[in-house]
Amino acid sequence: MFAGANGPFGMNAWAQAPVAASAAKRGEPITLNFSNAEIEAVARTMATLTGRNVVVDPRVKGTMTLVSDSPMSPARAYNHFLAVLRTMGYAVVQSDGLDKVVPEADAKLIGGSVASSDNGMANAPGNQLVTQIIKLQFENANNLVAVLRPLINPNNPINVNPATNSLVITDYADNLRRLARIVTALDVPNATDVEIIALKNASASDLAPLVLRLLENSAAGAAGGVDSSFKTTVVAEPRSNTLIVRAANQARLALARNLIDKLDQPTPGGNGAAGNIYVVYLKNANATQLATTLRAAMSASGSGAASAAPSAAAPAAAGGSTLGAAAAPSTGGQIQADPTTNSLIITASEPQYRQLRAVIDKLDARRAQVFVESLIAEVSADKAAEFGIQWQGALGNAGDSAVGLLGTNFGSGGNNIISLATAGASGTATPGKGLNLGVANKTNGVYVLGFLARFLEATGAGNVLSTPNLLTLDNEEAKIVIGQNVPFVTGQFTNTGASTGSVNPFQTIERKDVGLTLKVKPQISENGTVKLAIFQEVSSVLASTVNAANGPTTNKRTIESNVLVEDGAVVVLGGLLQDEYGGNQEKVPGLSDVPFFGNLFKSEARSRKKTNLMVFLRPVVVRDATATQALSNERYELMRGTQQNGQPEVSTVVPINEAPVLPALSPKPPSAPAPSTP
């Protein structure tokens, strides 16, 4: 069949098209040859060939050229007709069995086929205007409008139904099929599966806010800061030190992985497998005391920071944590002490550990020592003098009924003439100390002491020197005790006079240190002055009261003071200067006042006691090991020299001629030379 403007008889299309069309059978291949034919005439010809009802809008005017090089089926010819109309700005809309040829701008207002899926327009002609509803499952419909709008004819609309997250597009069927494939590729899940990333070096709690902040900034830059589809979630799991990541897509996940790998790097001189747990071995400080000090300092700094900047907590919680928030001290177990190894166990991030380590290095410095020399010098002198003459005699003869007695007696015990006479009769006379001159008269065959003269002069002197020495750390109390532990009776019970013997007698005893006690607590100031808190006591038991019924009596001298002394200077702590005088005279009134002869009728005793006690102290600051060693060697050699000077004289009778002596100090061996490098 041949249809065209110049048919077999050379007639135009307006006159010949219906005749030719009626002569051909419907469905047979045809060859198109319309040249500048009226659109309405070509439309009637296509309607006749395809059996369609084609209606041309009055606003559709003009001519068209429709030519084919080879025969084609009516359906293909009709599609060719639609394509030419499309290029001319006209469209064909199917409505109620009619194919309406209308201007393309008005086609969307005229009823046409509507498809809700790709299958609904699978058989629709490509150049036919169709409305399709595309429902999205994952992507936001508003986000795809900007992507699809440039791909649609400017005269055709694309709309969004937010309620069902759908796109409503009116366009040609072939373009809609292309758009459907694009939407299918873009309508993917907005988030990947949960990804767990294990960290090797960094802390999950510290790294999560930082990674999240960086990812959000990059997403805002890519989407203009308004697209929620770029939301990425990063959660820290401290127990396993892992990050739980859920990204918008695989690209965002890859970005997060790459960022985490770059940040999860070991620090220079890192802690290895120990992670955020550090062990610091102390050289000088006490681990338990230092841990308490550091915990108190961290607690004070943490509470101060919280009270000073309460408004900073909200941004840190929303967008991540700052360094200060990451370095906030944990409660309870952040710093622990191990007394066995004298070390600190610190659980902290790397920045906080470096801060703590700087403080520890300052506190764990070698402390200076103080060598305290104490000198207790006591000098005493006692003098006593006694002189007395006593008379005793009987007046009368033997056998007289009355006998008179005449005499003088002074003193008591061994110094009294009557006591000595009575003791002499029994053979137990013990005169007192000193020169005793006596005359005894024989009466009735018995010698009776009748005259006693006594002369005594006593002198005593004492020189006591004590030098207790003590070495202690700066600001640490030291104590030295040299003496005896003497018992003192504090209570007793006896059953004397009791009706039964069921109660056992007992005594309670308390023991006390008697001797020399020195307690010193030095504190070295920055300029070298030493502050000393001193307690010194010198006590002794009075020899005459050792067996006293009420217990012994002790002499005590105590000094408790705080002084400031320069390094190496001598300071006097205290002293006692005592001078005692005692005089006792017994005489016969009147007779004792006679010059010279009055001494025969009196007894006199005088005593004088002087005591000089002084306590001196000399602190020496020992700052390093060299000074400590030099001081120890000096004292060692002093003791060794004293022992050598105290060796016994050589004797052949007693063959043991050597006393123990401290061994000589061996010189420190020289250090081995360092190996030479080639």
Short mmCIF file of N, CA and C in Angstrom, two decimals, residues 3 15-16 116 125 163 168 257 276 302 370 392 403 451 459 500 521 525 555 564 608 623 671:
data_model
loop_
_atom_site.label_atom_id
_atom_site.label_comp_id
_atom_site.label_asym_id
_atom_site.label_seq_id
_atom_site.Cartn_x
_atom_site.Cartn_y
_atom_site.Cartn_z
N ALA A 3 0.79 5.39 0.59
CA ALA A 3 0.04 6.57 1.03
C ALA A 3 0.97 7.74 1.01
N ALA A 15 -6.90 15.02 -1.16
CA ALA A 15 -7.94 14.39 -1.99
C ALA A 15 -7.77 12.91 -2.07
N GLN A 16 -6.52 12.46 -2.11
CA GLN A 16 -6.27 11.06 -2.41
C GLN A 16 -6.10 10.19 -1.19
N SER A 116 0.62 3.16 37.76
CA SER A 116 1.19 3.24 39.11
C SER A 116 2.45 2.40 39.25
N PRO A 125 2.96 3.22 23.75
CA PRO A 125 3.87 3.77 22.74
C PRO A 125 4.81 4.79 23.36
N ALA A 163 2.67 12.67 51.58
CA ALA A 163 1.99 11.71 52.45
C ALA A 163 2.41 10.28 52.15
N VAL A 168 4.70 12.02 41.07
CA VAL A 168 3.67 12.00 40.02
C VAL A 168 4.26 12.74 38.83
N ARG A 257 35.23 4.75 57.69
CA ARG A 257 36.29 3.76 57.93
C ARG A 257 37.67 4.39 57.69
N ASN A 276 44.80 2.36 77.49
CA ASN A 276 44.72 3.57 78.30
C ASN A 276 45.06 3.33 79.76
N GLY A 302 38.27 18.80 88.68
CA GLY A 302 37.07 18.43 87.94
C GLY A 302 35.85 19.20 88.40
N VAL A 370 68.09 15.19 106.65
CA VAL A 370 68.67 16.04 107.69
C VAL A 370 69.32 15.15 108.73
N GLN A 392 78.20 11.98 177.10
CA GLN A 392 77.18 11.19 177.79
C GLN A 392 77.83 10.60 179.05
N VAL A 403 70.40 8.13 190.28
CA VAL A 403 71.58 8.35 189.44
C VAL A 403 71.24 9.45 188.43
N PHE A 451 81.89 9.50 175.21
CA PHE A 451 82.31 10.66 174.42
C PHE A 451 82.37 10.24 172.95
N THR A 459 82.99 15.15 148.91
CA THR A 459 83.02 15.90 147.66
C THR A 459 82.61 14.97 146.51
N THR A 500 38.71 -16.53 154.08
CA THR A 500 39.02 -17.66 153.21
C THR A 500 40.18 -17.29 152.31
N LYS A 521 61.38 16.30 113.82
CA LYS A 521 60.72 16.40 112.52
C LYS A 521 61.24 17.65 111.82
N SER A 525 63.51 24.72 104.33
CA SER A 525 62.95 25.80 103.54
C SER A 525 63.78 26.01 102.28
N ASN A 555 64.04 10.77 137.73
CA ASN A 555 64.41 12.14 137.39
C ASN A 555 64.15 12.35 135.90
N LEU A 564 64.29 27.40 114.47
CA LEU A 564 64.82 27.61 113.13
C LEU A 564 66.34 27.65 113.24
N ARG A 608 76.60 21.74 149.66
CA ARG A 608 76.41 22.62 148.50
C ARG A 608 76.45 21.76 147.24
N ARG A 623 71.72 16.51 100.87
CA ARG A 623 70.84 16.65 99.71
C ARG A 623 71.00 15.55 98.67
N SER A 671 84.35 2.07 87.71
CA SER A 671 83.36 1.61 86.73
C SER A 671 84.05 1.10 85.49
#
